Amino acid sequence: MPPAAEVRIFSPNAGLIDGVPVTAPPYGDIQEVVISILQQRAQQFGAPAPASITDDRYGGAIRLLIHADGTTEALD
């Protein structure tokens, strides 16, 4: 299993994955961009990609497991 990604979302269009800036296209959604990148990571490693996601827009945090097919599941 790949190491857990540290994700921070700042706005509907901007965030960080392991300290690397990511942006959504105009009228896009940063959540979709993050899931897509983590899905690619899962495909590369051949195993689900864990992520710890902090969303500054809502003040919440969640841990997810993202599978190679793009499905997600919450971790406790």
PDB file of N, CA and C in Angstrom:
ATOM      1  N   MET A   1       0.854  -1.180   0.000  1.00  0.00           N
ATOM      2  CA  MET A   1       0.000   0.000   0.000  1.00  0.00           C
ATOM      3  C   MET A   1       0.894   1.235   0.000  1.00  0.00           C
ATOM      4  N   PRO A   2       0.561   2.228  -0.827  1.00  0.00           N
ATOM      5  CA  PRO A   2       1.356   3.456  -0.841  1.00  0.00           C
ATOM      6  C   PRO A   2       1.224   4.209   0.479  1.00  0.00           C
ATOM      7  N   PRO A   3       2.177   5.079   0.782  1.00  0.00           N
ATOM      8  CA  PRO A   3       2.048   5.886   2.000  1.00  0.00           C
ATOM      9  C   PRO A   3       0.841   6.816   1.899  1.00  0.00           C
ATOM     10  N   ALA A   4       0.284   7.169   3.043  1.00  0.00           N
ATOM     11  CA  ALA A   4      -0.894   8.037   3.065  1.00  0.00           C
ATOM     12  C   ALA A   4      -0.554   9.419   2.531  1.00  0.00           C
ATOM     13  N   ALA A   5      -1.385   9.912   1.643  1.00  0.00           N
ATOM     14  CA  ALA A   5      -1.227  11.264   1.102  1.00  0.00           C
ATOM     15  C   ALA A   5      -1.794  12.255   2.109  1.00  0.00           C
ATOM     16  N   GLU A   6      -1.116  13.376   2.254  1.00  0.00           N
ATOM     17  CA  GLU A   6      -1.603  14.473   3.088  1.00  0.00           C
ATOM     18  C   GLU A   6      -2.224  15.507   2.149  1.00  0.00           C
ATOM     19  N   VAL A   7      -3.534  15.672   2.263  1.00  0.00           N
ATOM     20  CA  VAL A   7      -4.265  16.564   1.363  1.00  0.00           C
ATOM     21  C   VAL A   7      -4.855  17.714   2.173  1.00  0.00           C
ATOM     22  N   ARG A   8      -4.724  18.909   1.631  1.00  0.00           N
ATOM     23  CA  ARG A   8      -5.355  20.079   2.240  1.00  0.00           C
ATOM     24  C   ARG A   8      -6.078  20.835   1.145  1.00  0.00           C
ATOM     25  N   ILE A   9      -7.355  21.094   1.359  1.00  0.00           N
ATOM     26  CA  ILE A   9      -8.170  21.818   0.385  1.00  0.00           C
ATOM     27  C   ILE A   9      -8.452  23.203   0.948  1.00  0.00           C
ATOM     28  N   PHE A  10      -8.117  24.234   0.132  1.00  0.00           N
ATOM     29  CA  PHE A  10      -8.272  25.618   0.571  1.00  0.00           C
ATOM     30  C   PHE A  10      -9.534  26.273   0.029  1.00  0.00           C
ATOM     31  N   SER A  11      -9.913  25.907  -1.197  1.00  0.00           N
ATOM     32  CA  SER A  11     -11.031  26.565  -1.862  1.00  0.00           C
ATOM     33  C   SER A  11     -11.612  25.596  -2.886  1.00  0.00           C
ATOM     34  N   PRO A  12     -12.684  25.949  -3.557  1.00  0.00           N
ATOM     35  CA  PRO A  12     -13.245  25.058  -4.578  1.00  0.00           C
ATOM     36  C   PRO A  12     -12.269  24.774  -5.720  1.00  0.00           C
ATOM     37  N   ASN A  13     -11.198  25.587  -5.826  1.00  0.00           N
ATOM     38  CA  ASN A  13     -10.279  25.427  -6.947  1.00  0.00           C
ATOM     39  C   ASN A  13      -8.836  25.130  -6.549  1.00  0.00           C
ATOM     40  N   ALA A  14      -8.492  25.099  -5.273  1.00  0.00           N
ATOM     41  CA  ALA A  14      -7.083  24.979  -4.902  1.00  0.00           C
ATOM     42  C   ALA A  14      -6.869  24.103  -3.678  1.00  0.00           C
ATOM     43  N   GLY A  15      -5.750  23.387  -3.724  1.00  0.00           N
ATOM     44  CA  GLY A  15      -5.364  22.556  -2.599  1.00  0.00           C
ATOM     45  C   GLY A  15      -3.924  22.109  -2.722  1.00  0.00           C
ATOM     46  N   LEU A  16      -3.523  21.246  -1.807  1.00  0.00           N
ATOM     47  CA  LEU A  16      -2.184  20.665  -1.800  1.00  0.00           C
ATOM     48  C   LEU A  16      -2.297  19.159  -1.635  1.00  0.00           C
ATOM     49  N   ILE A  17      -1.446  18.432  -2.314  1.00  0.00           N
ATOM     50  CA  ILE A  17      -1.298  16.999  -2.076  1.00  0.00           C
ATOM     51  C   ILE A  17       0.171  16.782  -1.760  1.00  0.00           C
ATOM     52  N   ASP A  18       0.458  16.366  -0.528  1.00  0.00           N
ATOM     53  CA  ASP A  18       1.838  16.193  -0.067  1.00  0.00           C
ATOM     54  C   ASP A  18       2.674  17.439  -0.340  1.00  0.00           C
ATOM     55  N   GLY A  19       2.073  18.617  -0.125  1.00  0.00           N
ATOM     56  CA  GLY A  19       2.776  19.878  -0.278  1.00  0.00           C
ATOM     57  C   GLY A  19       2.856  20.411  -1.692  1.00  0.00           C
ATOM     58  N   VAL A  20       2.340  19.654  -2.666  1.00  0.00           N
ATOM     59  CA  VAL A  20       2.378  20.071  -4.068  1.00  0.00           C
ATOM     60  C   VAL A  20       1.044  20.725  -4.423  1.00  0.00           C
ATOM     61  N   PRO A  21       1.063  21.964  -4.930  1.00  0.00           N
ATOM     62  CA  PRO A  21      -0.185  22.638  -5.280  1.00  0.00           C
ATOM     63  C   PRO A  21      -0.943  21.911  -6.396  1.00  0.00           C
ATOM     64  N   VAL A  22      -2.254  21.830  -6.236  1.00  0.00           N
ATOM     65  CA  VAL A  22      -3.134  21.300  -7.280  1.00  0.00           C
ATOM     66  C   VAL A  22      -4.278  22.289  -7.456  1.00  0.00           C
ATOM     67  N   THR A  23      -4.741  22.418  -8.688  1.00  0.00           N
ATOM     68  CA  THR A  23      -5.839  23.337  -8.960  1.00  0.00           C
ATOM     69  C   THR A  23      -6.873  22.664  -9.849  1.00  0.00           C
ATOM     70  N   ALA A  24      -8.090  23.110  -9.705  1.00  0.00           N
ATOM     71  CA  ALA A  24      -9.178  22.642 -10.559  1.00  0.00           C
ATOM     72  C   ALA A  24      -9.342  23.645 -11.698  1.00  0.00           C
ATOM     73  N   PRO A  25      -9.790  23.181 -12.848  1.00  0.00           N
ATOM     74  CA  PRO A  25     -10.042  24.113 -13.953  1.00  0.00           C
ATOM     75  C   PRO A  25     -11.236  25.002 -13.616  1.00  0.00           C
ATOM     76  N   PRO A  26     -11.405  26.097 -14.363  1.00  0.00           N
ATOM     77  CA  PRO A  26     -12.581  26.949 -14.128  1.00  0.00           C
ATOM     78  C   PRO A  26     -13.862  26.099 -14.152  1.00  0.00           C
ATOM     79  N   TYR A  27     -14.715  26.337 -13.206  1.00  0.00           N
ATOM     80  CA  TYR A  27     -15.986  25.611 -13.051  1.00  0.00           C
ATOM     81  C   TYR A  27     -15.775  24.141 -12.704  1.00  0.00           C
ATOM     82  N   GLY A  28     -14.532  23.763 -12.394  1.00  0.00           N
ATOM     83  CA  GLY A  28     -14.243  22.401 -11.962  1.00  0.00           C
ATOM     84  C   GLY A  28     -14.348  22.309 -10.451  1.00  0.00           C
ATOM     85  N   ASP A  29     -14.096  21.134  -9.918  1.00  0.00           N
ATOM     86  CA  ASP A  29     -14.194  20.890  -8.483  1.00  0.00           C
ATOM     87  C   ASP A  29     -12.895  20.279  -7.995  1.00  0.00           C
ATOM     88  N   ILE A  30     -12.280  20.906  -7.001  1.00  0.00           N
ATOM     89  CA  ILE A  30     -11.002  20.422  -6.481  1.00  0.00           C
ATOM     90  C   ILE A  30     -11.122  18.999  -5.941  1.00  0.00           C
ATOM     91  N   GLN A  31     -12.280  18.641  -5.414  1.00  0.00           N
ATOM     92  CA  GLN A  31     -12.453  17.282  -4.899  1.00  0.00           C
ATOM     93  C   GLN A  31     -12.274  16.251  -6.013  1.00  0.00           C
ATOM     94  N   GLU A  32     -12.820  16.526  -7.181  1.00  0.00           N
ATOM     95  CA  GLU A  32     -12.677  15.606  -8.305  1.00  0.00           C
ATOM     96  C   GLU A  32     -11.217  15.500  -8.742  1.00  0.00           C
ATOM     97  N   VAL A  33     -10.507  16.624  -8.726  1.00  0.00           N
ATOM     98  CA  VAL A  33      -9.092  16.623  -9.101  1.00  0.00           C
ATOM     99  C   VAL A  33      -8.282  15.782  -8.115  1.00  0.00           C
ATOM    100  N   VAL A  34      -8.525  15.981  -6.821  1.00  0.00           N
ATOM    101  CA  VAL A  34      -7.795  15.232  -5.790  1.00  0.00           C
ATOM    102  C   VAL A  34      -8.066  13.738  -5.920  1.00  0.00           C
ATOM    103  N   ILE A  35      -9.323  13.350  -6.059  1.00  0.00           N
ATOM    104  CA  ILE A  35      -9.660  11.930  -6.186  1.00  0.00           C
ATOM    105  C   ILE A  35      -9.002  11.345  -7.435  1.00  0.00           C
ATOM    106  N   SER A  36      -9.003  12.078  -8.527  1.00  0.00           N
ATOM    107  CA  SER A  36      -8.385  11.600  -9.760  1.00  0.00           C
ATOM    108  C   SER A  36      -6.888  11.353  -9.575  1.00  0.00           C
ATOM    109  N   ILE A  37      -6.202  12.282  -8.921  1.00  0.00           N
ATOM    110  CA  ILE A  37      -4.758  12.123  -8.687  1.00  0.00           C
ATOM    111  C   ILE A  37      -4.494  10.924  -7.781  1.00  0.00           C
ATOM    112  N   LEU A  38      -5.291  10.777  -6.739  1.00  0.00           N
ATOM    113  CA  LEU A  38      -5.092   9.649  -5.821  1.00  0.00           C
ATOM    114  C   LEU A  38      -5.483   8.325  -6.482  1.00  0.00           C
ATOM    115  N   GLN A  39      -6.447   8.354  -7.385  1.00  0.00           N
ATOM    116  CA  GLN A  39      -6.800   7.162  -8.154  1.00  0.00           C
ATOM    117  C   GLN A  39      -5.604   6.735  -9.010  1.00  0.00           C
ATOM    118  N   GLN A  40      -4.947   7.696  -9.637  1.00  0.00           N
ATOM    119  CA  GLN A  40      -3.756   7.391 -10.436  1.00  0.00           C
ATOM    120  C   GLN A  40      -2.659   6.795  -9.557  1.00  0.00           C
ATOM    121  N   ARG A  41      -2.513   7.315  -8.348  1.00  0.00           N
ATOM    122  CA  ARG A  41      -1.517   6.774  -7.414  1.00  0.00           C
ATOM    123  C   ARG A  41      -1.843   5.313  -7.088  1.00  0.00           C
ATOM    124  N   ALA A  42      -3.120   5.026  -6.848  1.00  0.00           N
ATOM    125  CA  ALA A  42      -3.534   3.649  -6.552  1.00  0.00           C
ATOM    126  C   ALA A  42      -3.240   2.734  -7.739  1.00  0.00           C
ATOM    127  N   GLN A  43      -3.489   3.226  -8.943  1.00  0.00           N
ATOM    128  CA  GLN A  43      -3.205   2.430 -10.147  1.00  0.00           C
ATOM    129  C   GLN A  43      -1.711   2.168 -10.282  1.00  0.00           C
ATOM    130  N   GLN A  44      -0.889   3.160 -10.017  1.00  0.00           N
ATOM    131  CA  GLN A  44       0.563   3.012 -10.128  1.00  0.00           C
ATOM    132  C   GLN A  44       1.107   2.011  -9.117  1.00  0.00           C
ATOM    133  N   PHE A  45       0.587   2.051  -7.881  1.00  0.00           N
ATOM    134  CA  PHE A  45       1.065   1.160  -6.833  1.00  0.00           C
ATOM    135  C   PHE A  45       0.388  -0.207  -6.878  1.00  0.00           C
ATOM    136  N   GLY A  46      -0.722  -0.296  -7.605  1.00  0.00           N
ATOM    137  CA  GLY A  46      -1.456  -1.554  -7.639  1.00  0.00           C
ATOM    138  C   GLY A  46      -2.128  -1.877  -6.314  1.00  0.00           C
ATOM    139  N   ALA A  47      -2.422  -0.831  -5.533  1.00  0.00           N
ATOM    140  CA  ALA A  47      -3.064  -1.001  -4.223  1.00  0.00           C
ATOM    141  C   ALA A  47      -3.815   0.280  -3.894  1.00  0.00           C
ATOM    142  N   PRO A  48      -4.852   0.197  -3.062  1.00  0.00           N
ATOM    143  CA  PRO A  48      -5.597   1.404  -2.687  1.00  0.00           C
ATOM    144  C   PRO A  48      -4.675   2.454  -2.072  1.00  0.00           C
ATOM    145  N   ALA A  49      -4.979   3.722  -2.341  1.00  0.00           N
ATOM    146  CA  ALA A  49      -4.183   4.835  -1.834  1.00  0.00           C
ATOM    147  C   ALA A  49      -4.888   5.486  -0.645  1.00  0.00           C
ATOM    148  N   PRO A  50      -4.301   5.415   0.546  1.00  0.00           N
ATOM    149  CA  PRO A  50      -4.897   6.105   1.692  1.00  0.00           C
ATOM    150  C   PRO A  50      -4.601   7.601   1.631  1.00  0.00           C
ATOM    151  N   ALA A  51      -5.501   8.386   2.188  1.00  0.00           N
ATOM    152  CA  ALA A  51      -5.309   9.838   2.215  1.00  0.00           C
ATOM    153  C   ALA A  51      -5.934  10.412   3.471  1.00  0.00           C
ATOM    154  N   SER A  52      -5.258  11.392   4.021  1.00  0.00           N
ATOM    155  CA  SER A  52      -5.779  12.176   5.133  1.00  0.00           C
ATOM    156  C   SER A  52      -6.104  13.552   4.562  1.00  0.00           C
ATOM    157  N   ILE A  53      -7.386  13.904   4.550  1.00  0.00           N
ATOM    158  CA  ILE A  53      -7.840  15.108   3.858  1.00  0.00           C
ATOM    159  C   ILE A  53      -8.377  16.118   4.866  1.00  0.00           C
ATOM    160  N   THR A  54      -7.813  17.320   4.827  1.00  0.00           N
ATOM    161  CA  THR A  54      -8.290  18.429   5.639  1.00  0.00           C
ATOM    162  C   THR A  54      -8.907  19.448   4.697  1.00  0.00           C
ATOM    163  N   ASP A  55     -10.151  19.815   4.967  1.00  0.00           N
ATOM    164  CA  ASP A  55     -10.862  20.753   4.101  1.00  0.00           C
ATOM    165  C   ASP A  55     -11.109  22.043   4.870  1.00  0.00           C
ATOM    166  N   ASP A  56     -10.306  23.061   4.550  1.00  0.00           N
ATOM    167  CA  ASP A  56     -10.422  24.346   5.244  1.00  0.00           C
ATOM    168  C   ASP A  56     -11.741  25.053   4.970  1.00  0.00           C
ATOM    169  N   ARG A  57     -12.419  24.679   3.880  1.00  0.00           N
ATOM    170  CA  ARG A  57     -13.698  25.322   3.562  1.00  0.00           C
ATOM    171  C   ARG A  57     -14.743  25.005   4.617  1.00  0.00           C
ATOM    172  N   TYR A  58     -14.653  23.819   5.195  1.00  0.00           N
ATOM    173  CA  TYR A  58     -15.670  23.373   6.154  1.00  0.00           C
ATOM    174  C   TYR A  58     -15.102  23.135   7.543  1.00  0.00           C
ATOM    175  N   GLY A  59     -13.777  23.203   7.667  1.00  0.00           N
ATOM    176  CA  GLY A  59     -13.150  22.972   8.961  1.00  0.00           C
ATOM    177  C   GLY A  59     -13.157  21.514   9.366  1.00  0.00           C
ATOM    178  N   GLY A  60     -13.270  20.612   8.403  1.00  0.00           N
ATOM    179  CA  GLY A  60     -13.336  19.196   8.723  1.00  0.00           C
ATOM    180  C   GLY A  60     -12.144  18.421   8.191  1.00  0.00           C
ATOM    181  N   ALA A  61     -12.034  17.197   8.656  1.00  0.00           N
ATOM    182  CA  ALA A  61     -10.977  16.299   8.192  1.00  0.00           C
ATOM    183  C   ALA A  61     -11.559  14.895   8.084  1.00  0.00           C
ATOM    184  N   ILE A  62     -11.029  14.137   7.127  1.00  0.00           N
ATOM    185  CA  ILE A  62     -11.490  12.767   6.920  1.00  0.00           C
ATOM    186  C   ILE A  62     -10.319  11.945   6.390  1.00  0.00           C
ATOM    187  N   ARG A  63     -10.349  10.674   6.683  1.00  0.00           N
ATOM    188  CA  ARG A  63      -9.368   9.746   6.109  1.00  0.00           C
ATOM    189  C   ARG A  63     -10.104   8.852   5.127  1.00  0.00           C
ATOM    190  N   LEU A  64      -9.563   8.768   3.910  1.00  0.00           N
ATOM    191  CA  LEU A  64     -10.176   7.974   2.856  1.00  0.00           C
ATOM    192  C   LEU A  64      -9.194   6.961   2.296  1.00  0.00           C
ATOM    193  N   LEU A  65      -9.756   5.930   1.703  1.00  0.00           N
ATOM    194  CA  LEU A  65      -9.001   4.970   0.921  1.00  0.00           C
ATOM    195  C   LEU A  65      -9.545   5.069  -0.495  1.00  0.00           C
ATOM    196  N   ILE A  66      -8.671   5.398  -1.448  1.00  0.00           N
ATOM    197  CA  ILE A  66      -9.096   5.575  -2.835  1.00  0.00           C
ATOM    198  C   ILE A  66      -8.599   4.375  -3.630  1.00  0.00           C
ATOM    199  N   HIS A  67      -9.527   3.709  -4.315  1.00  0.00           N
ATOM    200  CA  HIS A  67      -9.192   2.504  -5.071  1.00  0.00           C
ATOM    201  C   HIS A  67      -8.847   2.850  -6.518  1.00  0.00           C
ATOM    202  N   ALA A  68      -8.229   1.901  -7.199  1.00  0.00           N
ATOM    203  CA  ALA A  68      -7.788   2.107  -8.584  1.00  0.00           C
ATOM    204  C   ALA A  68      -8.944   2.418  -9.528  1.00  0.00           C
ATOM    205  N   ASP A  69     -10.156   1.980  -9.178  1.00  0.00           N
ATOM    206  CA  ASP A  69     -11.316   2.260 -10.039  1.00  0.00           C
ATOM    207  C   ASP A  69     -11.982   3.597  -9.703  1.00  0.00           C
ATOM    208  N   GLY A  70     -11.415   4.327  -8.734  1.00  0.00           N
ATOM    209  CA  GLY A  70     -11.940   5.647  -8.360  1.00  0.00           C
ATOM    210  C   GLY A  70     -12.932   5.632  -7.221  1.00  0.00           C
ATOM    211  N   THR A  71     -13.333   4.455  -6.762  1.00  0.00           N
ATOM    212  CA  THR A  71     -14.237   4.407  -5.618  1.00  0.00           C
ATOM    213  C   THR A  71     -13.459   4.761  -4.349  1.00  0.00           C
ATOM    214  N   THR A  72     -14.196   5.277  -3.380  1.00  0.00           N
ATOM    215  CA  THR A  72     -13.569   5.679  -2.109  1.00  0.00           C
ATOM    216  C   THR A  72     -14.313   5.024  -0.952  1.00  0.00           C
ATOM    217  N   GLU A  73     -13.583   4.879   0.141  1.00  0.00           N
ATOM    218  CA  GLU A  73     -14.221   4.432   1.384  1.00  0.00           C
ATOM    219  C   GLU A  73     -13.594   5.165   2.545  1.00  0.00           C
ATOM    220  N   ALA A  74     -14.414   5.495   3.529  1.00  0.00           N
ATOM    221  CA  ALA A  74     -13.929   6.206   4.711  1.00  0.00           C
ATOM    222  C   ALA A  74     -13.174   5.244   5.625  1.00  0.00           C
ATOM    223  N   LEU A  75     -12.083   5.748   6.175  1.00  0.00           N
ATOM    224  CA  LEU A  75     -11.341   5.016   7.199  1.00  0.00           C
ATOM    225  C   LEU A  75     -11.688   5.634   8.535  1.00  0.00           C
ATOM    226  N   ASP A  76     -11.609   4.861   9.608  1.00  0.00           N
ATOM    227  CA  ASP A  76     -11.951   5.414  10.926  1.00  0.00           C
ATOM    228  C   ASP A  76     -10.870   6.245  11.468  1.00  0.00           C
TER     229      ASP A  76
END
